[in-house]
XYZ file of C-alpha atoms in Angstrom:
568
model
C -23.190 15.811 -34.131
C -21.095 13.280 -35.783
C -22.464 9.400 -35.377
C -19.768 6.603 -34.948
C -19.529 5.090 -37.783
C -18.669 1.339 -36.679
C -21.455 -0.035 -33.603
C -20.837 -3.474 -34.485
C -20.649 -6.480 -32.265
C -16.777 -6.411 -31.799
C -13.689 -3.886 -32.074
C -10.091 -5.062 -32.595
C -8.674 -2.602 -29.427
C -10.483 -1.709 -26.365
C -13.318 0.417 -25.589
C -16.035 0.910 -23.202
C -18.899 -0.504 -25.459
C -18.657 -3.506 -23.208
C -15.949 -5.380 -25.340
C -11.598 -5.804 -24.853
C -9.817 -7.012 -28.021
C -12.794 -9.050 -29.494
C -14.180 -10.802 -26.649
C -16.690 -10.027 -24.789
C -15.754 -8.509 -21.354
C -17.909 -11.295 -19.374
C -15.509 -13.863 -20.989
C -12.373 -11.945 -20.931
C -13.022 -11.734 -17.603
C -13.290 -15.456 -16.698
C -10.184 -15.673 -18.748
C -8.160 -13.372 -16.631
C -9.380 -14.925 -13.084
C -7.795 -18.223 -14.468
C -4.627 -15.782 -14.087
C -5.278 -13.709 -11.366
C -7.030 -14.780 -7.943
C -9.906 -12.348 -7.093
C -11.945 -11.798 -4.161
C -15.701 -12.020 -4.241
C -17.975 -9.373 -4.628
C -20.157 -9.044 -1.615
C -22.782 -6.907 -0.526
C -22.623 -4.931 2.389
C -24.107 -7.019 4.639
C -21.516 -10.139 3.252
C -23.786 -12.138 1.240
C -21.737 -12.957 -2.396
C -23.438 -11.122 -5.363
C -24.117 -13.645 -8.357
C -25.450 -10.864 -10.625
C -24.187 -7.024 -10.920
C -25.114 -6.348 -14.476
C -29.012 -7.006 -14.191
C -32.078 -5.639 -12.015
C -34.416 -8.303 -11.542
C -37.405 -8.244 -13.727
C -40.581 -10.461 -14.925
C -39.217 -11.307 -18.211
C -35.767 -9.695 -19.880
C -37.526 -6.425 -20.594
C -40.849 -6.912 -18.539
C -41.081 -4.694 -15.286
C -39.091 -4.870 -12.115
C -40.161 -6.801 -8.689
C -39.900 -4.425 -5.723
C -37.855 -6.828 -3.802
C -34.646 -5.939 -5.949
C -32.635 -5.909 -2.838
C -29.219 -5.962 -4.051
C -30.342 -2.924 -6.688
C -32.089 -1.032 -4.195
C -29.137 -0.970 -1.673
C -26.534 -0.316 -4.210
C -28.866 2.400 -5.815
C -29.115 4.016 -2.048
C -25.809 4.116 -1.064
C -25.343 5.562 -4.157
C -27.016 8.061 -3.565
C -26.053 8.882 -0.584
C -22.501 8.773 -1.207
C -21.063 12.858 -0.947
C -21.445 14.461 2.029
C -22.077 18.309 2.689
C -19.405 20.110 0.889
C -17.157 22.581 2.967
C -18.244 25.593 2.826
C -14.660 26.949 2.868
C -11.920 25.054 1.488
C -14.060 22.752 -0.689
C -11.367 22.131 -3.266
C -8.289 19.902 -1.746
C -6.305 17.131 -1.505
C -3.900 15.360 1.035
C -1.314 12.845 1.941
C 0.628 11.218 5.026
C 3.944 11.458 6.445
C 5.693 12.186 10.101
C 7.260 15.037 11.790
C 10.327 14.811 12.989
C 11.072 17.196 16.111
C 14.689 18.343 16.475
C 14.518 18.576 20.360
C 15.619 22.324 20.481
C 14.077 25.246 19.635
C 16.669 27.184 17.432
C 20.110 26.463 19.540
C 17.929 26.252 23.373
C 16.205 23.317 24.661
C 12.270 23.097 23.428
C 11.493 22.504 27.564
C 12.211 26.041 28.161
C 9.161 27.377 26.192
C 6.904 24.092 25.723
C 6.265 20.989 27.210
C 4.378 19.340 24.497
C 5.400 16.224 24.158
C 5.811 16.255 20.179
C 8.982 18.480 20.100
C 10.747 16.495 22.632
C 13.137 14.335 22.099
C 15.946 15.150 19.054
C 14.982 12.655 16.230
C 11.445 11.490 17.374
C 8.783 11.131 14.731
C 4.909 11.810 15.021
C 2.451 10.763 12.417
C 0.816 13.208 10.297
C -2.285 13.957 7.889
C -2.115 17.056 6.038
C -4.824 18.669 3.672
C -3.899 21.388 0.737
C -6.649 23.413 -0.525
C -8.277 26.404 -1.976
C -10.741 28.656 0.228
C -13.293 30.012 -1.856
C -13.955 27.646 -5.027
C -16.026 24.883 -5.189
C -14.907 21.384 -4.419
C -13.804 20.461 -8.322
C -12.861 24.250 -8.981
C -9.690 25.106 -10.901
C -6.476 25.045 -8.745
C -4.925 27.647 -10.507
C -7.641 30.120 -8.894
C -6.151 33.423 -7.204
C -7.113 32.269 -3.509
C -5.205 31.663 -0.277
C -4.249 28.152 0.191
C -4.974 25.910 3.178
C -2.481 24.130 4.708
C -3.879 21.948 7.496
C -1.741 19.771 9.449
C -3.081 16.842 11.870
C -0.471 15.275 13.889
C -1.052 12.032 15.869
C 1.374 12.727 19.168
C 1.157 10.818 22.343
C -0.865 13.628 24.426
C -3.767 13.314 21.424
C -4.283 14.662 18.242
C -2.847 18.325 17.412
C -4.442 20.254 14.341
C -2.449 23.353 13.133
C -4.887 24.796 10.597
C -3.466 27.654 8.486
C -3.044 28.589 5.015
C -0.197 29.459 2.678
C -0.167 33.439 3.188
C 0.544 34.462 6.654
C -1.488 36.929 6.935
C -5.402 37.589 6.364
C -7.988 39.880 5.297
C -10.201 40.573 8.693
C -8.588 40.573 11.749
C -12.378 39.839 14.206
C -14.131 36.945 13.696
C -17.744 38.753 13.217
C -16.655 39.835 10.141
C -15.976 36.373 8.932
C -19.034 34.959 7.495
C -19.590 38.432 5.366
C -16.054 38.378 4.451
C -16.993 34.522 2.772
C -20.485 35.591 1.288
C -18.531 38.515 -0.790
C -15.766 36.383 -1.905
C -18.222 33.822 -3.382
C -19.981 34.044 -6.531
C -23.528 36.457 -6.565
C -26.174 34.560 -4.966
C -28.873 35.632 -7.536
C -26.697 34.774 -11.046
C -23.879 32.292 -8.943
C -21.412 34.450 -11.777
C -17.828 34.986 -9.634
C -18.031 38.880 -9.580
C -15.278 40.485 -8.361
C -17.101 43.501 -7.743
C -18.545 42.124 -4.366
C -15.230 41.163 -3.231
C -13.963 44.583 -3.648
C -17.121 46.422 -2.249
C -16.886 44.389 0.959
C -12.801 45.054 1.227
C -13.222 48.729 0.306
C -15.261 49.030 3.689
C -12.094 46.903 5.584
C -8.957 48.818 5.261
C -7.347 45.961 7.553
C -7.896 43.829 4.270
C -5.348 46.217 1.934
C -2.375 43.621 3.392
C -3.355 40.571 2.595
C -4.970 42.536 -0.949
C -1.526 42.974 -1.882
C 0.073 39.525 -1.084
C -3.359 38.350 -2.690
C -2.892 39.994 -6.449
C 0.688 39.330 -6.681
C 1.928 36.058 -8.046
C 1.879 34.473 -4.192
C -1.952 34.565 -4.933
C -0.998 31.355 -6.982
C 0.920 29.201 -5.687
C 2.368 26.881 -8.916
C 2.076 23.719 -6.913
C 0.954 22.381 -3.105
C 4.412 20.829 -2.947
C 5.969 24.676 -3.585
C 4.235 27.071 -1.288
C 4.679 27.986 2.360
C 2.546 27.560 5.605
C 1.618 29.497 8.176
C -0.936 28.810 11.473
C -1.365 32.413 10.697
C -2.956 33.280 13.903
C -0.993 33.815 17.222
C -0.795 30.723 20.009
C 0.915 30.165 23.138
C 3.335 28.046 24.600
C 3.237 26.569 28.337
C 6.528 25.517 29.925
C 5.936 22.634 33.108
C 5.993 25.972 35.434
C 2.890 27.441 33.736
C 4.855 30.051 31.723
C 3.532 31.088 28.583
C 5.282 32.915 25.401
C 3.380 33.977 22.050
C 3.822 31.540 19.149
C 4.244 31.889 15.308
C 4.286 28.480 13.176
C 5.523 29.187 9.609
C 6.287 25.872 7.456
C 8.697 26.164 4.520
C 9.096 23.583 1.796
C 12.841 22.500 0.955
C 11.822 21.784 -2.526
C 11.562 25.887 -2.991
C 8.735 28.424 -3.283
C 7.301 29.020 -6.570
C 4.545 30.993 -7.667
C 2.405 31.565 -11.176
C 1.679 34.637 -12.597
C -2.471 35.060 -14.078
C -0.858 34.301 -17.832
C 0.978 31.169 -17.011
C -1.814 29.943 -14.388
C -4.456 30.778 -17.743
C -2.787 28.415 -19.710
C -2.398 25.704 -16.922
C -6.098 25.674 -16.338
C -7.002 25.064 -20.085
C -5.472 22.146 -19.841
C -6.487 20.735 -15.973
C -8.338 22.129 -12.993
C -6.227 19.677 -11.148
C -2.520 19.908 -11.750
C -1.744 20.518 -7.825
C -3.289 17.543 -7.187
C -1.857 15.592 -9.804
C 1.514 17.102 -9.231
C 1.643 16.075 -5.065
C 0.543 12.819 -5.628
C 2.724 11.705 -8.741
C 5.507 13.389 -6.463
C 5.124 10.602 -3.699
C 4.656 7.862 -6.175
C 8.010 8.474 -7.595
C 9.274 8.603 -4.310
C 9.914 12.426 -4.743
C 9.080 13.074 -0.669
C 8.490 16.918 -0.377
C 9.521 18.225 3.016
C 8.823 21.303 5.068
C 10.804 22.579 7.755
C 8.783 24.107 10.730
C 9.793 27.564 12.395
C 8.305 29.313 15.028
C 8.435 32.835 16.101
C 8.818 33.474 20.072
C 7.371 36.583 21.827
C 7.079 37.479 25.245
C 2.889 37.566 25.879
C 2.344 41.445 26.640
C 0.946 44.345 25.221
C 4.129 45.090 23.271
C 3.769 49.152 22.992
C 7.144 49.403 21.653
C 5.493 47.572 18.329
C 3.665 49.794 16.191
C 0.745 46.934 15.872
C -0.590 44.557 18.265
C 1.013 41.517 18.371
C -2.735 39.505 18.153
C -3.606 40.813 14.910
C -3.396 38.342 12.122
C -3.123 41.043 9.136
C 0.271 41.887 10.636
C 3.413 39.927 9.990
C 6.147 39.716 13.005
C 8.920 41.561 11.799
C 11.448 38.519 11.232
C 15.023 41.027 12.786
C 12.897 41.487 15.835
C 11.389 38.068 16.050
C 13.884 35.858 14.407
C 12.509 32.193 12.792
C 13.675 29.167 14.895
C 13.530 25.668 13.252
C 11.615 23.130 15.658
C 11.664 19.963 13.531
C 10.958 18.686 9.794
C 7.820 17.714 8.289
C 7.585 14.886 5.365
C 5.131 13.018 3.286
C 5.480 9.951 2.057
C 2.150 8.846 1.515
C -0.914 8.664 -0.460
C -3.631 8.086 0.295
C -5.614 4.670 -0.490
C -9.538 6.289 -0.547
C -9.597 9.799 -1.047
C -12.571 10.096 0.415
C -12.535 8.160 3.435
C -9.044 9.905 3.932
C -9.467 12.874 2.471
C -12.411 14.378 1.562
C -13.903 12.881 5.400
C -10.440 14.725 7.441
C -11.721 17.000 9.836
C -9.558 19.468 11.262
C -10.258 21.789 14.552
C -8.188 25.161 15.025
C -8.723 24.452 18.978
C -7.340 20.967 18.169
C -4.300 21.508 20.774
C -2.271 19.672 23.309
C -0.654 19.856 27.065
C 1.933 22.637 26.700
C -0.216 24.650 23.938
C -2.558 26.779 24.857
C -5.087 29.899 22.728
C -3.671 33.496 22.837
C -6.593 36.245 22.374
C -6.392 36.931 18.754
C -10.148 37.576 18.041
C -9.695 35.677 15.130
C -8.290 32.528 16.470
C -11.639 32.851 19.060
C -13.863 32.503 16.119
C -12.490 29.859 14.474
C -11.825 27.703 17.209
C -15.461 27.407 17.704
C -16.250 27.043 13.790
C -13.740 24.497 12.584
C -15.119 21.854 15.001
C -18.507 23.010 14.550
C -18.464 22.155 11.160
C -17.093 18.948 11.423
C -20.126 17.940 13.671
C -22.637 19.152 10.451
C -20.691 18.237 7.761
C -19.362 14.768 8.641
C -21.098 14.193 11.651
C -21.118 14.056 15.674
C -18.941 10.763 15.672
C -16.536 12.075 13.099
C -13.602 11.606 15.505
C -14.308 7.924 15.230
C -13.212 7.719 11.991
C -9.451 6.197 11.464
C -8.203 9.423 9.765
C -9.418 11.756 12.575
C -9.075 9.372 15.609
C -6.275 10.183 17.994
C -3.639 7.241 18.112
C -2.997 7.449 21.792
C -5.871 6.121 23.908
C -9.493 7.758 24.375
C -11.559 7.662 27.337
C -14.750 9.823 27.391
C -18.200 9.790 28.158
C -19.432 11.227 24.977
C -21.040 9.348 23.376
C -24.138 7.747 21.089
C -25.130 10.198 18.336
C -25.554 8.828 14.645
C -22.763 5.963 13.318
C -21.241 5.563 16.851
C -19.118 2.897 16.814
C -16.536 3.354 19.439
C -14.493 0.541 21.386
C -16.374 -0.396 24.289
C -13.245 0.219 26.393
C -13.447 3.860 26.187
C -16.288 3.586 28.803
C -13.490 2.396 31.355
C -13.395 -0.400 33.578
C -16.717 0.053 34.793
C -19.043 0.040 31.635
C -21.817 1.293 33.829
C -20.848 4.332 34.777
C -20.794 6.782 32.182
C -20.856 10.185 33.777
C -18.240 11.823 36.138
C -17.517 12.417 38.754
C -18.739 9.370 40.461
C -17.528 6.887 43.475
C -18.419 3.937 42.016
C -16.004 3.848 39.193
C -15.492 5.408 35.903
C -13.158 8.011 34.818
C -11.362 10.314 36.523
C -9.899 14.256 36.190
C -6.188 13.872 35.958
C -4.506 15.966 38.720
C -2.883 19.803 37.728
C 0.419 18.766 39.786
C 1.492 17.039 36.674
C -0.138 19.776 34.006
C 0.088 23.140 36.175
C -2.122 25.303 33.709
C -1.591 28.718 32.539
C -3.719 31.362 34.320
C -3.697 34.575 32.297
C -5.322 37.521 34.023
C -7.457 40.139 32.891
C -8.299 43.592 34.379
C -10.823 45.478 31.860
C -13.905 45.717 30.725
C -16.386 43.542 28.348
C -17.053 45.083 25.630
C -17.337 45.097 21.571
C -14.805 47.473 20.096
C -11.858 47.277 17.384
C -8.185 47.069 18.271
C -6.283 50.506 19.590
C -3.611 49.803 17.280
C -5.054 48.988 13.905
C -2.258 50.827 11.400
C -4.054 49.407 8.481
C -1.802 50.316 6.210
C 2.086 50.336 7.191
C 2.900 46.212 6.351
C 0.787 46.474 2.916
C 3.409 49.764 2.096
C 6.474 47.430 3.197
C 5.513 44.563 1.573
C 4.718 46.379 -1.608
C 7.707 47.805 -1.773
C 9.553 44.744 -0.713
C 8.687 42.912 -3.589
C 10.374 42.502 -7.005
C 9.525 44.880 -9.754
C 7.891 42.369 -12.218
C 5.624 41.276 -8.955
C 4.717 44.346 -8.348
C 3.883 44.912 -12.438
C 2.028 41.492 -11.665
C 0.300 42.840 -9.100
C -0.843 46.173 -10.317
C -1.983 44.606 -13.604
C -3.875 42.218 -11.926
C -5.599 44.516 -9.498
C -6.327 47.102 -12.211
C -8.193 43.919 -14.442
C -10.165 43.524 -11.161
C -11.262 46.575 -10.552
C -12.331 48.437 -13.677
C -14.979 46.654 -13.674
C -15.902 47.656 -10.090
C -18.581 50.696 -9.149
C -16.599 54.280 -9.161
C -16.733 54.589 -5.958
C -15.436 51.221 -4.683
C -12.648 52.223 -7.122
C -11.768 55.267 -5.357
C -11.638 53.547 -2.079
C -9.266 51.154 -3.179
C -7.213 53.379 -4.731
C -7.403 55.786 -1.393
C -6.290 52.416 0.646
C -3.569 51.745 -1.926
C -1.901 55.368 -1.456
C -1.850 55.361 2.138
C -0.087 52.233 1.906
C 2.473 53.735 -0.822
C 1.924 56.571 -2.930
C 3.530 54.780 -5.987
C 1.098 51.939 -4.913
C -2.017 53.878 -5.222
C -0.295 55.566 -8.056
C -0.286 52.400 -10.729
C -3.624 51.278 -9.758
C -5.085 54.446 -10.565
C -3.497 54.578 -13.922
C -3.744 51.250 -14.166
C -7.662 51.399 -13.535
C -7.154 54.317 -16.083
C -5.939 52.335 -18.617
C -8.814 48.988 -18.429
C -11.343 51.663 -18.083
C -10.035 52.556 -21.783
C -9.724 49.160 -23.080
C -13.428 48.361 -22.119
C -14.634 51.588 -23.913
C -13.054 50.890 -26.946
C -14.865 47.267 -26.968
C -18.367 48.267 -25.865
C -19.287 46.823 -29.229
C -17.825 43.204 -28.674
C -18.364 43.002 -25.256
C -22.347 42.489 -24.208
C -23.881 43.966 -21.164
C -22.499 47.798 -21.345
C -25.164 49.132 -21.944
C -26.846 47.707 -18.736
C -24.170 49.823 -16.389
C -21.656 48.864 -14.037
C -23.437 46.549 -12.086
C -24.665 44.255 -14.720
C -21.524 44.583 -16.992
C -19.247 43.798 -14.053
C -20.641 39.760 -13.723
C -17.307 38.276 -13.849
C -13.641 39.364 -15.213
C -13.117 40.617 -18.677
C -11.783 37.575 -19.446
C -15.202 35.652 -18.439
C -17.160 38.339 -19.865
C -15.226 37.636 -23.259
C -15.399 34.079 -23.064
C -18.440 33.868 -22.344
C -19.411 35.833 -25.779
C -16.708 33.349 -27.638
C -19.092 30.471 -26.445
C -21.537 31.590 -28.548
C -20.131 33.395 -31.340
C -17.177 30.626 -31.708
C -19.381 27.590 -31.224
C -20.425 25.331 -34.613
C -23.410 24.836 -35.793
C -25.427 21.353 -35.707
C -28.439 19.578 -36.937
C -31.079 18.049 -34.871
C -30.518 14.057 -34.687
């Protein structure tokens, strides 16, 4: 350890030892506030602080009184300042903007399908919040990890707030919601070591052939997106549209950025992240300094609401794409952010997004994902920001809330929500209060249903066909991408989750299952021939296989790389 060699009472150029250009920072201070007008520091409950550098002891260096009150309340908040991380899509960031509808949906009027408010009217604008994330990592985790992005939009129209809550891929691995929570447990690192192990990802995928789709889109470059600003969106799962007669279609919303799509491949992501775990971030928000607005245009696909058994999948599963010559993409309106936020975490980190978040003229479709998570999302908000977290600015509707719920921890609503009558807080009542509004004005949607309750999978699964067609849709250097990548992965996985995956991989395409299998081959090889550099062999697959190769060797460099020091 190397020991500065100049501590001395002043330094000729700035540095944090407490001094700026040879004066002390107390004085340079009072210097600059003879040039620039400050505000007073406070504490929180107003009262003007007259010293923030010193606890309050008997004597300079004698002990401290308990009534330190200014110390103990800065010291608490202090400590009290994170809340409860998300437990998906911890690692994020966001900005602000509008939506512009364009009054039509493709070349017919939007009235014909919807009659949400927010795509009426060619040219109006809607405030938005929108959140960018990862799903799996950690909430300072690199952003150059191979992981679905979110893409959460919150819109602030004049029926209330509308969420659409989707990611970057437009597809996903599990298409019921049961399967949800294990799907998250296996994609996170092992809960005995915390090492990312890639083997528990694939054991719990090798067991859900529906996954093999969104496997493939997963591995290939689109697995990392180069920036927030250059990646798609998708609400992923299916919704409906109501028209004012109660008609409902199937809906598809699929966002896509005007600055262009680009992706990373694992080399050029590697080198990214050994030099930030932040450059998304970094990269939206210098955008909107500069005045560099990205954009999105928002599509949506349109399908009768039906069992479809001309389609060789069902319509409601989110692993399946809607074949785009069948179903063709109709631009609704324009999405664009101009704003950054002022406190990322009051703004930011606090935004809380619900996938049953909708408004009059939307409505849920039966996609047993969309179920799940429309219970979840919200639920989560309640634990991890609290029951009142709609009070906050950046989640509170802009149009006008009346509701009886109410109380609960950091309620701090207007009184006028309560009504006229301030009394009466329960409906329905004759003395006052609120009231239902009538269905003349909203006639609902009244799907109906003639089957029975019960717990089974989906009658038309076909697990495999989209995975084939995408595979072979894709460039040849993605698909070299994506069988490298996937063969890194797996060799270090148990033989028989290999075989699996390989067995998934060939009913998809046979030249799919193919490469992997040679490309397993090949690792398999590679690892054998450095048994002796690489620790852990000898324990078997399931120790050996903590972490990539690359981790595994890293890891070792740590150690056998690392210098030397002395005790000080």
């Amino acid at each position: 350890m190397g020991m500065g060699h100049n501590t001395g009472c002043y330094e000729d150029s700035n540095d944090s030892t407490g001094y700026q250009g040879g004066i002390p920072l107390a004085n340079h201070d009072k210097k600059r506030q003879d040039v620039v007008k400050r505000e007073t520091l406070t504490t929180r409950q107003g009262r003007p602080v007259t010293d923030n550098q010193n606890i309050r002891t008997i004597g300079n260096r004698g002990p401290a009184t308990l009534e330190n009150y200014h110390f103990l309340e800065k010291m608490s908040h202090f400590d009290r300042e994170e809340i409860p991380e998300r437990v998906v899509h911890a690692r994020g960031t966001g900005a602000f903007g509008y939506f512009e509808t364009y009054g039509k949906v493709g070349d017919e009027p939007v009235e014909k399908y919807t009659r949400a408010k927010v795509f009426s009217g060619a040219g109006k604008r809607t405030p938005v919040m929108v959140r960018f994330s990862t799903v799996a990592g950690a909430k300072d985790s690199p952003e150059t990890a191979r992981d679905p992005r979110g893409f959460a939009v919150k819109m602030y129209t004049e029926d209330g707030n509308w969420d659409i809550v989707g990611n970057n891929l437009k597809i996903f691995f599990v298409r019921d919601a049961m399967k949800f929570p294990d799907m998250i447990h296996a994609f996170k690192p092992d809960p005995a070591s915390n090492v990312p192990n890639p083997e528990r990802m694939f054991d719990f995928v090798s067991r859900s052939p529906e996954a093999t789709h969104m496997i493939t889109f997963l591995f290939s470059p689109w697995g990392i997106p180069a920036t927030y600003r250059h990646m798609q969106g998708s609400g992923v799962n299916t919704y409906k549209w109501v028209n004012d007669k109660g008609e409902a279609v199937l809906v598809k919303y699929h966002w896509e950025p005007k600055q262009g799509i680009r992706n990373l491949t694992q080399e050029q992501a590697n080198k990214i992240q050994a030099k930030t775990v932040s450059h998304a971030t970094q990269d939206l928000y210098e955008a909107i300094e500069r005045g560099d607005y990205p954009e999105w245009e928002l599509y949506v696909q349109i399908m009768e609401d039906g069992y479809h058994p001309e389609l060789d999948f069902d319509p409601l599963d989110n692993t399946k794409l809607w074949p785009e010559d069948k179903f063709p993409w109709l631009p609704v309106g324009k999405m664009v952010l101009n704003e950054n936020p002022k406190d990322f975490h009051a703004q930011i980190e606090q935004a809380a997004f619900g996938v049953g978040v909708l408004v009059d003229g939307m409505d849920f479709s039966d996609d047993k994902m969309l179920v799940g998570r429309t219970f979840s999302y919200s639920d989560t908000q309640r634990y991890r920001v609290g029951a009142n977290y709609l009070q906050l600015p950046v989640n509170k509707p802009k149009t006008k809330v009346r509701t009886n719920q109410h109380r609960g921890q950091a309620d701090h609503r207007d009184p006028g929500e309560f009504g006229d009558n301030h009394h009466i807080n329960y409906e329905p009542s004759m003395l006052g209060g609120l009231e239902e509004v009538s269905e003349e004005d909203r006639i609902p949607h009244r799907p109906s249903y003639n089957a029975e309750a019960i717990s089974a999978p989906i009658d038309r699964p076909n697990n495999y066909g989209q995975a084939g067609e995408t595979y072979r849709r894709f460039e040849e250097w993605e698909r070299e991408e994506l069988i490298n990548n996937l063969s890194d992965a797996l060799a270090l996985c148990d033989k028989r989750i290999q075989d699996a995956m390989i067995e998934h991989f060939t009913k998809a395409d046979k030249d799919y299952g193919r490469r992997v299998k040679e490309g397993i081959e090949r690792k398999m090889k590679e690892l054998d021939a450095g048994t002796e550099k690489l620790p852990g062999r000898e324990s078997k697959w399931i120790k050996f296989s903590q972490g990539s190769m690359d981790a595994k060797q890293a890891t070792k460099d740590a150690v056998d790389k690392s210098h030397e020091a002395d005790p000080y």
